[in-house]
Amino acid sequence: EVQLVESGGGLVQPGGSLRLSCAASGFTFSSYEMNWVRQAPGKGLEWVSYISSSGSTIYYADSVKGRFTISRDNAKNSLYLQMNSLRAEDTAVYYCARGLTLVPWGQGTLVTVSS
Amino acid sequence: QSALTQPASVSGSPGQSITISCTGTSSDVGSYNLVSWYQQHPGKAPKLMIYEVSKRPSGVSNRFSGSKSGNTASLTISGLQAEDEADYYCCSYAGSSILYVFGTGTKVTVL
């Protein structure tokens, strides 16, 4: 069964940092592009970042460019999102999603940025 | 890149058909046949219902169908059922360095 499990969310103060992880199983992780998508409480979905299967190509939404870093470890079947200089508006559930069709998604991990 | 425009809410009675529109621009919806639709029940992760404008993943009911004309994509749910009550989001590939843009979301209510 294809499965994605996010972890690493929590409460952090404005200006702080957090690293999210996404553990993949049930498929050949190294063959797929991966994405992070987020959803602020009561709001819609927002694409955050993309990484190619090899990690050589990376894209970010303008809202996180320069603050967030996406990476992957194909040997560990894991995707990461390093989030620095966090702001209140980064508060959201963060999902990892596989491939260009964004399927499947993990269950999400909640990041709360508040003092 | 602005969000794609969807109606805030759409409602219908059981058995009826409803259509949700998703309006973008010539830079996203109008340029690529890479529009997808996601269903999200409260507290759950989004589920893919339609990809590449009109293709249905295995396991998704054939009551769900997608189409596109110009800069507007549409999701039609026929034979509306209580379980279809959820939020629906469209998503389009946008090329360049901003890969994906999502719609504003539509709450579907089954009366």
GROMACS .gro file of N, CA and C in nm, chain B residues 24-60:
model
  111
  139GLY      N    1  -0.942   3.006  -1.446
  139GLY     CA    2  -0.804   3.050  -1.435
  139GLY      C    3  -0.771   3.149  -1.543
  140THR      N    4  -0.651   3.137  -1.594
  140THR     CA    5  -0.604   3.229  -1.697
  140THR      C    6  -0.539   3.150  -1.810
  141SER      N    7  -0.494   3.223  -1.910
  141SER     CA    8  -0.426   3.159  -2.022
  141SER      C    9  -0.288   3.108  -1.982
  142SER      N   10  -0.244   3.143  -1.861
  142SER     CA   11  -0.113   3.096  -1.813
  142SER      C   12  -0.122   2.964  -1.737
  143ASP      N   13  -0.241   2.926  -1.697
  143ASP     CA   14  -0.254   2.801  -1.623
  143ASP      C   15  -0.359   2.710  -1.687
  144VAL      N   16  -0.484   2.724  -1.648
  144VAL     CA   17  -0.588   2.635  -1.701
  144VAL      C   18  -0.592   2.636  -1.853
  145GLY      N   19  -0.579   2.754  -1.911
  145GLY     CA   20  -0.590   2.767  -2.055
  145GLY      C   21  -0.474   2.710  -2.134
  146SER      N   22  -0.360   2.689  -2.065
  146SER     CA   23  -0.239   2.647  -2.136
  146SER      C   24  -0.208   2.498  -2.124
  147TYR      N   25  -0.262   2.435  -2.022
  147TYR     CA   26  -0.225   2.296  -1.996
  147TYR      C   27  -0.347   2.211  -1.970
  148ASN      N   28  -0.344   2.090  -2.021
  148ASN     CA   29  -0.450   1.992  -1.989
  148ASN      C   30  -0.409   1.915  -1.864
  149LEU      N   31  -0.372   1.991  -1.763
  149LEU     CA   32  -0.325   1.933  -1.636
  149LEU      C   33  -0.405   1.990  -1.521
  150VAL      N   34  -0.537   1.980  -1.534
  150VAL     CA   35  -0.627   2.024  -1.428
  150VAL      C   36  -0.672   1.902  -1.350
  151SER      N   37  -0.668   1.912  -1.221
  151SER     CA   38  -0.714   1.804  -1.135
  151SER      C   39  -0.815   1.857  -1.034
  152TRP      N   40  -0.890   1.766  -0.978
  152TRP     CA   41  -0.992   1.801  -0.879
  152TRP      C   42  -0.974   1.713  -0.757
  153TYR      N   43  -0.986   1.775  -0.638
  153TYR     CA   44  -0.970   1.705  -0.513
  153TYR      C   45  -1.094   1.723  -0.427
  154GLN      N   46  -1.130   1.615  -0.359
  154GLN     CA   47  -1.241   1.616  -0.264
  154GLN      C   48  -1.180   1.612  -0.123
  155GLN      N   49  -1.232   1.695  -0.035
  155GLN     CA   50  -1.180   1.695   0.102
  155GLN      C   51  -1.295   1.697   0.201
  156HIS      N   52  -1.304   1.590   0.279
  156HIS     CA   53  -1.399   1.587   0.389
  156HIS      C   54  -1.334   1.649   0.511
  157PRO      N   55  -1.415   1.702   0.604
  157PRO     CA   56  -1.360   1.772   0.721
  157PRO      C   57  -1.258   1.688   0.797
  158GLY      N   58  -1.144   1.748   0.823
  158GLY     CA   59  -1.041   1.680   0.900
  158GLY      C   60  -0.964   1.573   0.825
  159LYS      N   61  -0.990   1.559   0.697
  159LYS     CA   62  -0.924   1.457   0.617
  159LYS      C   63  -0.833   1.519   0.512
  160ALA      N   64  -0.741   1.437   0.461
  160ALA     CA   65  -0.654   1.482   0.353
  160ALA      C   66  -0.733   1.485   0.222
  161PRO      N   67  -0.695   1.572   0.131
  161PRO     CA   68  -0.762   1.575   0.000
  161PRO      C   69  -0.746   1.443  -0.075
  162LYS      N   70  -0.847   1.411  -0.153
  162LYS     CA   71  -0.848   1.288  -0.233
  162LYS      C   72  -0.865   1.326  -0.380
  163LEU      N   73  -0.781   1.271  -0.464
  163LEU     CA   74  -0.789   1.301  -0.608
  163LEU      C   75  -0.914   1.238  -0.668
  164MET      N   76  -0.991   1.319  -0.740
  164MET     CA   77  -1.113   1.271  -0.804
  164MET      C   78  -1.101   1.270  -0.957
  165ILE      N   79  -1.032   1.370  -1.010
  165ILE     CA   80  -1.012   1.384  -1.154
  165ILE      C   81  -0.870   1.436  -1.179
  166TYR      N   82  -0.803   1.382  -1.280
  166TYR     CA   83  -0.672   1.437  -1.318
  166TYR      C   84  -0.667   1.454  -1.470
  167GLU      N   85  -0.574   1.535  -1.514
  167GLU     CA   86  -0.560   1.565  -1.657
  167GLU      C   87  -0.695   1.597  -1.719
  168VAL      N   88  -0.765   1.687  -1.657
  168VAL     CA   89  -0.894   1.746  -1.700
  168VAL      C   90  -1.011   1.650  -1.683
  169SER      N   91  -0.998   1.527  -1.732
  169SER     CA   92  -1.117   1.442  -1.738
  169SER      C   93  -1.092   1.295  -1.703
  170LYS      N   94  -0.972   1.262  -1.659
  170LYS     CA   95  -0.943   1.122  -1.628
  170LYS      C   96  -0.977   1.092  -1.483
  171ARG      N   97  -1.031   0.975  -1.463
  171ARG     CA   98  -1.072   0.933  -1.329
  171ARG      C   99  -0.977   0.827  -1.277
  172PRO      N  100  -0.922   0.847  -1.158
  172PRO     CA  101  -0.838   0.741  -1.100
  172PRO      C  102  -0.924   0.617  -1.072
  173SER      N  103  -0.860   0.503  -1.066
  173SER     CA  104  -0.933   0.382  -1.035
  173SER      C  105  -0.993   0.394  -0.895
  174GLY      N  106  -1.116   0.349  -0.882
  174GLY     CA  107  -1.183   0.355  -0.753
  174GLY      C  108  -1.273   0.475  -0.735
  175VAL      N  109  -1.259   0.574  -0.822
  175VAL     CA  110  -1.346   0.692  -0.814
  175VAL      C  111  -1.472   0.667  -0.896
   0.00000   0.00000   0.00000
